[in-house]
Amino acid sequence: MVSLPHRMRKLQTRLLAIRLGSGAYILPKDINRIHMRFAPRIEGGHMGPRKFWHHELVRLKYHNPAISMTTDRTARAEDPAVLSVHFTSPTPTQSPDETTSGPAFADSTPAAAQPTERVSTIDMKHRTNAEILDELVRMTKAQAVEATEAEREELRSLEEQRVKGAKDSAKSLEVRARVAREKQLLEQARGELAADAV
Amino acid sequence: MAAPRYCPSCLSLAFVPLTLFRTAPRRPALLLLPPPQNQQPIQLRAASTNALKYRRKDPAAASRRKKARSTYLAPDLKNVVQFSLVDAMRYLRASEVGRPPTSSKYELHVRLRTAKNGAVVRNRLRLPHPVKTDLRICVIAPSDSPQGLAATAAGAAIVGEEEVFQAIRDETMKFDRCLCHTDSLPALTKANLGRMLGPKGLMPSVKTNTVVKDVAAAVREMAGASEYRERMGVVRMAIGQLGFTAEEVRRNIRAFVENVKRDMQGISDQTAKEMHEVVLSSTNGPGLSLNGTFGSADAELGDWSAAKA
């Protein structure tokens, strides 16, 4: 079993990477849904959308858990790659959508709870995930999430530990390699001796 | 002091530190003369009785003396960062963003404090909100007998005897669970399918309650139930789909943990078992230790936990 400090260090690194980084923005309250449609393979300019999904969308979802964010990867390579943002009025008239979400939920149908007033789209084809993020921020006027002092401190200490760990690992690898080599020479010598004795 | 360096090609000492000869060496000195067979180090001084005392011990004996641990490690939890259910689900939902809500699953790992060689917790449970609802069940019973017909009516995917055996041998049959009627058990053992079904955990046996008299009822019960077993001191089971709300996940977790506790009490006379840690994870997310509370630590975001993924 992995040791507890090691496990906690890896976990904190991962959680901080979800909370902070490119894509950590708080979106305004009038956004209802974000939907991405792109191809499953990157040929044809679909690498930007895919990277956006894996990096930026994760952080956006963490900071805006109430916004439904879905993807549809059934487009063909020549189809356009589109990110659509569904806006609605920010009135707190939540329709009773507390029903249990059964397996019949289809992520490609725009089943919006609140009436969608307008939809804005971003063309993602042949664009990097940074460009897509910039356009999204410009369009929605999102607010960036800054790292707090505690988080910066934690990032620094984790980075220090990582660097120190790498150095220690290299040193101990050297020692272990030397010990293993000596053991190997011993075994060889004993083997030759046994052969000679026979 | 540098350790003795050996020339790799001729196995001779490249640099001979003086201390190697003065103190009885912990390993036999490798000079041009190979060491004597009885592992006595080469004495360049008058032989002393100390040599016998400080002779390097047999490595096999050294490793034999180190005792293996008899329980699984259970580290102190005061250094562990723990989360409430809603906080944990927030991270997991973020990690799984964009994936189909029925394909990614939440999974619960219950770490136990237990001995390594004791009885294991192993049972089946029907969750309040079932995770996997499409299960292919195979029933070994004559397809035209009343039992066989009842099984098909109850929803078994494959029913039969000889043709099923043949299909299993040909590997054309794919199913997730297998049941056997008590009367067909001799035929099953004769067909020698243990080789194929055993490793997959699909072989019907009396111990796992898969050899039954009333197959229809067993099929119905199995279709809704999830199995779990303890492996290496941890009980793991899928506890929800990504699309479940926090309330549903909480009900499932409660049912599962209570069931595991009851199983542990049941075998407590054979092996003592205790629950040590509960960790929630998902198909693509990190593993987060739960602290037992439900609500979020920061209440700014309002109640998003009922929203769909």
XYZ file of C-alpha atoms in Angstrom, chain A residues 12 37 40 58 62 66 90 93 131 139 142 156 166 187 196:
15
model
C -3.411 17.652 -3.032
C -19.866 19.127 -30.179
C -13.761 11.818 -31.468
C -12.874 20.440 -15.715
C -15.578 22.687 -10.500
C -24.794 24.067 -11.202
C -31.140 34.999 -13.857
C -37.678 30.504 -10.753
C -7.953 30.698 -27.711
C -18.330 36.368 -24.414
C -16.401 35.488 -16.554
C 5.171 26.122 -3.270
C 13.431 13.681 -7.273
C 27.094 -14.196 -7.723
C 35.772 -24.658 -11.133
